[in-house]
Short mmCIF file of C-alpha atoms in Angstrom, two decimals:
data_model
loop_
_atom_site.label_atom_id
_atom_site.label_comp_id
_atom_site.label_asym_id
_atom_site.label_seq_id
_atom_site.Cartn_x
_atom_site.Cartn_y
_atom_site.Cartn_z
CA MET A 27 -9.03 -3.19 29.65
CA ARG A 28 -7.42 -3.74 32.88
CA GLU A 29 -10.47 -5.02 34.21
CA TRP A 30 -10.74 -7.46 31.55
CA LEU A 31 -7.27 -8.97 32.11
CA TRP A 32 -8.01 -8.88 35.91
CA LYS A 33 -11.00 -11.24 35.03
CA ILE A 34 -8.62 -13.42 33.17
CA THR A 35 -6.02 -13.84 35.40
CA SER A 36 -8.57 -14.42 38.48
CA ALA A 37 -10.31 -16.84 36.21
CA ALA A 38 -7.36 -18.95 35.41
CA ALA A 39 -5.97 -18.70 38.74
CA LEU A 40 -9.07 -20.25 40.30
CA ILE A 41 -9.03 -23.03 37.59
CA LEU A 42 -5.78 -23.75 38.81
CA PHE A 43 -6.47 -24.12 42.54
CA VAL A 44 -9.44 -26.35 41.86
CA SER A 45 -7.33 -28.46 39.27
CA GLY A 46 -4.93 -28.65 42.21
CA LEU A 47 -7.44 -30.13 44.75
CA LEU A 48 -8.97 -32.24 42.52
CA GLN A 49 -5.84 -33.91 41.92
CA SER A 50 -4.87 -34.11 45.63
CA HIS A 51 -8.17 -35.71 46.08
CA HIS A 52 -7.51 -38.09 43.26
CA GLU A 53 -4.39 -38.90 44.80
CA THR A 54 -5.69 -39.55 48.29
CA ASN A 55 -8.20 -41.91 47.12
CA LEU A 56 -5.72 -43.89 45.00
CA ILE A 57 -3.52 -43.88 48.22
CA LYS A 58 -6.39 -45.28 50.35
CA ARG A 59 -6.98 -47.89 47.48
CA ALA A 60 -3.37 -49.20 47.62
CA GLU A 61 -3.90 -49.38 51.79
CA ASN A 62 -7.23 -51.33 51.07
CA THR A 63 -5.77 -54.05 48.78
CA GLU A 64 -2.83 -54.33 51.48
CA LYS A 65 -5.97 -54.97 54.03
CA HIS A 66 -7.81 -57.00 51.18
CA LEU A 67 -4.73 -59.39 51.05
CA GLU A 68 -4.29 -59.81 54.54
CA LYS A 69 -7.87 -60.84 55.41
CA ARG A 70 -8.35 -63.08 51.99
CA ILE A 71 -5.11 -64.85 52.62
CA PHE A 72 -2.37 -63.83 54.74
CA GLU A 73 -4.69 -64.30 58.25
CA LYS A 74 -5.76 -67.58 57.00
CA GLU A 75 -2.31 -68.93 56.01
CA GLU A 76 -1.55 -71.09 59.04
CA ALA A 77 -5.50 -72.41 58.58
CA ILE A 78 -4.99 -73.64 54.86
CA ASN A 79 -2.31 -75.26 53.04
CA GLU A 80 0.56 -72.95 52.43
CA ALA A 81 0.54 -74.13 48.97
CA ASP A 82 -2.90 -72.63 48.57
CA VAL A 83 -1.53 -69.10 49.91
CA PHE A 84 0.65 -68.64 46.65
CA THR A 85 -2.09 -70.36 44.27
CA GLN A 86 -4.31 -67.53 45.35
CA LEU A 87 -1.86 -65.01 44.98
CA ARG A 88 -1.24 -66.48 41.14
CA ASP A 89 -5.00 -66.41 40.66
CA ILE A 90 -4.96 -62.83 41.48
CA ASN A 91 -2.36 -61.60 39.51
CA PRO A 92 -0.42 -64.41 37.11
CA ASP A 93 2.78 -62.13 37.76
CA PHE A 94 3.32 -62.99 41.20
CA ARG A 95 6.90 -63.89 41.81
CA ALA A 96 7.28 -64.34 45.80
CA LEU A 97 6.05 -63.26 48.65
CA LEU A 98 8.55 -60.63 51.19
CA GLU A 99 8.33 -60.68 54.49
CA PHE A 100 10.33 -59.45 57.06
CA GLU A 101 11.03 -61.72 60.05
CA SER A 102 9.53 -58.50 62.37
CA GLY A 103 6.47 -58.11 60.36
CA LEU A 104 7.85 -54.88 58.94
CA ILE A 105 6.83 -55.66 55.47
CA ARG A 106 4.86 -58.51 53.96
CA LEU A 107 3.82 -57.86 50.48
CA PRO A 108 3.68 -59.76 47.32
CA VAL A 109 6.28 -59.04 44.58
CA VAL A 110 5.74 -59.32 41.21
CA GLN A 111 7.50 -58.97 37.38
CA ALA A 112 6.53 -57.45 34.28
CA ASN A 113 8.31 -56.88 30.54
CA ASP A 114 7.79 -53.44 31.20
CA ASN A 115 9.27 -51.62 34.69
CA SER A 116 6.50 -48.95 34.30
CA ARG A 117 3.69 -51.37 34.67
CA TYR A 118 3.58 -51.33 38.38
CA LEU A 119 4.72 -48.31 39.36
CA ASN A 120 1.04 -46.89 39.09
CA HIS A 121 -0.97 -50.16 39.26
CA LEU A 122 -1.84 -52.69 42.39
CA PHE A 123 -1.42 -55.97 42.83
CA ASP A 124 -5.09 -56.85 41.93
CA GLY A 125 -4.20 -54.96 38.32
CA SER A 126 -6.57 -51.83 39.30
CA GLU A 127 -4.48 -48.14 38.84
CA GLY A 128 -2.66 -46.76 42.08
CA MET A 129 -0.32 -44.49 42.44
CA ALA A 130 1.38 -46.36 45.26
CA GLY A 131 1.96 -49.25 42.71
CA THR A 132 3.20 -52.81 43.72
CA LEU A 133 6.57 -54.24 44.89
CA PHE A 134 8.30 -55.59 41.57
CA PHE A 135 11.40 -57.02 40.69
CA ASP A 136 13.31 -55.41 37.67
CA MET A 137 12.41 -56.73 34.53
CA GLN A 138 15.75 -58.23 33.57
CA CYS A 139 16.10 -60.10 36.73
CA GLU A 140 16.48 -63.63 36.67
CA GLN A 141 16.25 -66.39 39.64
CA ASP A 142 19.96 -67.00 39.57
CA ASP A 143 21.38 -63.84 39.22
CA GLU A 144 24.04 -62.53 41.19
CA LEU A 145 22.67 -59.37 42.11
CA ARG A 146 18.74 -58.40 42.07
CA VAL A 147 16.70 -55.72 42.74
CA ILE A 148 12.98 -54.84 43.65
CA TYR A 149 11.82 -51.52 43.41
CA GLY A 150 8.77 -50.25 45.58
CA HIS A 151 7.53 -46.98 46.10
CA SER A 152 7.81 -44.80 49.56
CA VAL A 153 3.94 -42.81 50.08
CA PHE A 154 5.29 -40.07 52.18
CA GLY A 155 3.07 -39.53 55.05
CA LYS A 156 1.86 -43.12 54.84
CA GLY A 157 3.93 -45.01 57.38
CA GLU A 158 3.08 -48.62 56.26
CA THR A 159 2.59 -48.45 52.51
CA MET A 160 4.69 -50.14 50.13
CA PHE A 161 8.55 -49.44 50.89
CA THR A 162 7.91 -46.65 53.03
CA PRO A 163 8.82 -48.71 56.14
CA LEU A 164 12.33 -48.81 54.90
CA HIS A 165 12.96 -45.28 55.45
CA GLN A 166 13.18 -46.59 59.32
CA LEU A 167 15.98 -48.84 58.88
CA ARG A 168 18.20 -45.72 58.69
CA SER A 169 17.87 -45.89 62.71
CA GLN A 170 20.29 -47.93 64.09
CA GLU A 171 18.04 -49.37 66.53
CA PHE A 172 15.07 -50.28 64.27
CA PHE A 173 17.78 -51.70 61.99
CA GLU A 174 18.80 -54.07 64.79
CA ASP A 175 15.21 -55.38 65.30
CA ASN A 176 14.59 -55.77 61.35
CA ARG A 177 17.55 -57.22 59.61
CA ILE A 178 16.20 -60.53 58.62
CA PHE A 179 13.28 -61.10 55.58
CA THR A 180 12.26 -63.93 53.52
CA LEU A 181 11.42 -64.55 49.74
CA ARG A 182 9.01 -67.37 49.41
CA ASP A 183 7.32 -68.46 46.03
CA GLY A 184 5.58 -71.84 47.22
CA GLU A 185 8.81 -73.95 46.06
CA THR A 186 11.53 -72.11 47.34
CA GLU A 187 12.04 -70.10 50.30
CA GLU A 188 15.22 -67.67 50.43
CA VAL A 189 16.56 -65.83 53.66
CA TYR A 190 18.08 -62.50 53.33
CA GLU A 191 20.26 -60.53 56.02
CA ILE A 192 20.80 -56.78 55.59
CA ILE A 193 24.36 -55.79 55.68
CA SER A 194 24.03 -52.22 54.50
CA VAL A 195 21.45 -49.10 53.84
CA PHE A 196 22.83 -46.52 51.71
CA ILE A 197 21.65 -43.63 49.34
CA ASN A 198 22.19 -43.70 46.19
CA ASP A 199 22.45 -40.48 44.19
CA GLU A 200 21.76 -41.71 40.73
CA ALA A 201 22.46 -38.39 39.14
CA SER A 202 26.42 -38.81 40.97
CA MET A 203 29.25 -39.82 39.16
CA ASN A 204 29.65 -41.96 42.33
CA ALA A 205 26.59 -44.00 41.92
CA LEU A 206 26.58 -47.34 42.42
CA ASP A 207 24.94 -49.21 39.50
CA THR A 208 22.42 -51.49 40.87
CA ARG A 209 21.06 -52.87 37.67
CA ILE A 210 24.19 -55.17 37.48
CA ARG A 211 23.12 -58.81 37.39
CA SER A 212 26.22 -60.60 37.17
CA PHE A 213 29.67 -59.35 37.88
CA ILE A 214 32.95 -59.70 35.44
CA SER A 215 34.70 -61.30 38.46
CA GLN A 216 34.35 -62.41 42.25
CA ASN A 217 36.68 -59.60 43.14
CA ASP A 218 34.51 -57.34 41.21
CA LYS A 219 31.52 -58.28 43.40
CA GLU A 220 33.17 -58.21 46.75
CA ALA A 221 34.27 -54.55 45.64
CA PHE A 222 30.61 -53.77 44.99
CA ILE A 223 29.26 -55.22 48.22
CA GLN A 224 32.61 -53.80 50.33
CA GLU A 225 31.67 -49.99 48.78
CA ALA A 226 27.90 -50.32 49.76
CA ILE A 227 28.99 -51.57 53.27
CA ASP A 228 31.38 -47.96 53.39
CA ARG A 229 28.30 -46.03 52.32
CA SER A 230 25.83 -47.48 55.03
CA LEU A 231 23.94 -45.29 57.42
CA VAL A 232 24.17 -47.76 59.86
CA HIS A 233 26.60 -50.32 61.08
CA THR A 234 26.59 -53.42 60.47
CA ASP A 235 29.07 -56.51 61.09
CA THR A 236 27.40 -59.00 59.74
CA ALA A 237 29.56 -61.86 58.57
CA TYR A 238 28.44 -63.20 55.13
CA ASP A 239 29.33 -65.63 52.33
CA PRO A 240 30.61 -63.39 49.34
CA GLN A 241 29.68 -66.05 46.81
CA ALA A 242 25.96 -65.83 48.01
CA LYS A 243 23.09 -64.26 45.67
CA ALA A 244 22.48 -60.38 46.95
CA LEU A 245 19.49 -58.53 46.73
CA ILE A 246 18.72 -54.87 46.79
CA LEU A 247 15.50 -53.13 48.25
CA GLN A 248 15.23 -49.86 46.21
CA THR A 249 12.70 -47.03 46.90
CA CYS A 250 12.73 -43.06 46.40
CA MET A 251 13.92 -40.51 48.82
CA ASP A 252 11.55 -37.64 47.92
CA LEU A 253 9.55 -36.76 45.04
CA GLU A 254 12.05 -34.89 43.21
CA SER A 255 15.38 -35.83 43.54
CA LEU A 256 16.96 -38.79 41.60
CA GLU A 257 18.59 -40.21 45.34
CA ARG A 258 17.57 -43.97 46.29
CA LEU A 259 17.25 -45.46 49.28
CA CYS A 260 18.86 -49.03 48.99
CA VAL A 261 18.86 -51.94 51.29
CA LEU A 262 21.47 -54.14 50.16
CA ALA A 263 21.00 -58.01 51.56
CA VAL A 264 22.95 -61.45 50.80
CA MET A 265 21.46 -64.90 51.09
CA LYS A 266 22.14 -66.63 54.28
CA GLN A 267 23.49 -70.33 53.44
CA GLY A 268 22.29 -73.48 55.23
#
């Protein structure tokens, strides 16, 4: 009887072990596929951008994915990736820009965001151990020195260009009673908006002395801190005028 139980237990343990290896292998392949997709965009479109009409760049991006909304590009080159938007926020949690399955997902606007909102948010995964995939590089902004060299980014869609400057890098614990509501799209009053921004600045992990227009549009780049918690790394930026 004991020998029989031991065999069953051993077999179950072996199945779990093999299953874990297969899952790990599957996830590794999906991460590699995400990296290959990013490299493919670089070769197919971005590396040719200076040689072709800029409008063609955005036409090609829309041809690949009609959900394309903007190209997010840090002035420093830290991140240069397309941003999409779908009717369901879960869509691009596990689909790459070309529509294929991939655990690295794609950068995406919250499904409720509209162009003229006072505050918009772009979500993206951190793929731990892969320093250049999706929003993983944002974690480097927690270093003051690194932050200073990566404060400016743009959003372009082929017709408009918005330039943003980062004013806060903070951790938002969504399980906490004191969490900031990053899903706000418009504020009750200008005072409420300024209070929100000031609270984010007060929580910043890096020192920022950026002068900004309190009436300008704001944007949050948001990613996960780890695989388990509800903590999110939030990068708050305000659109520069003129």
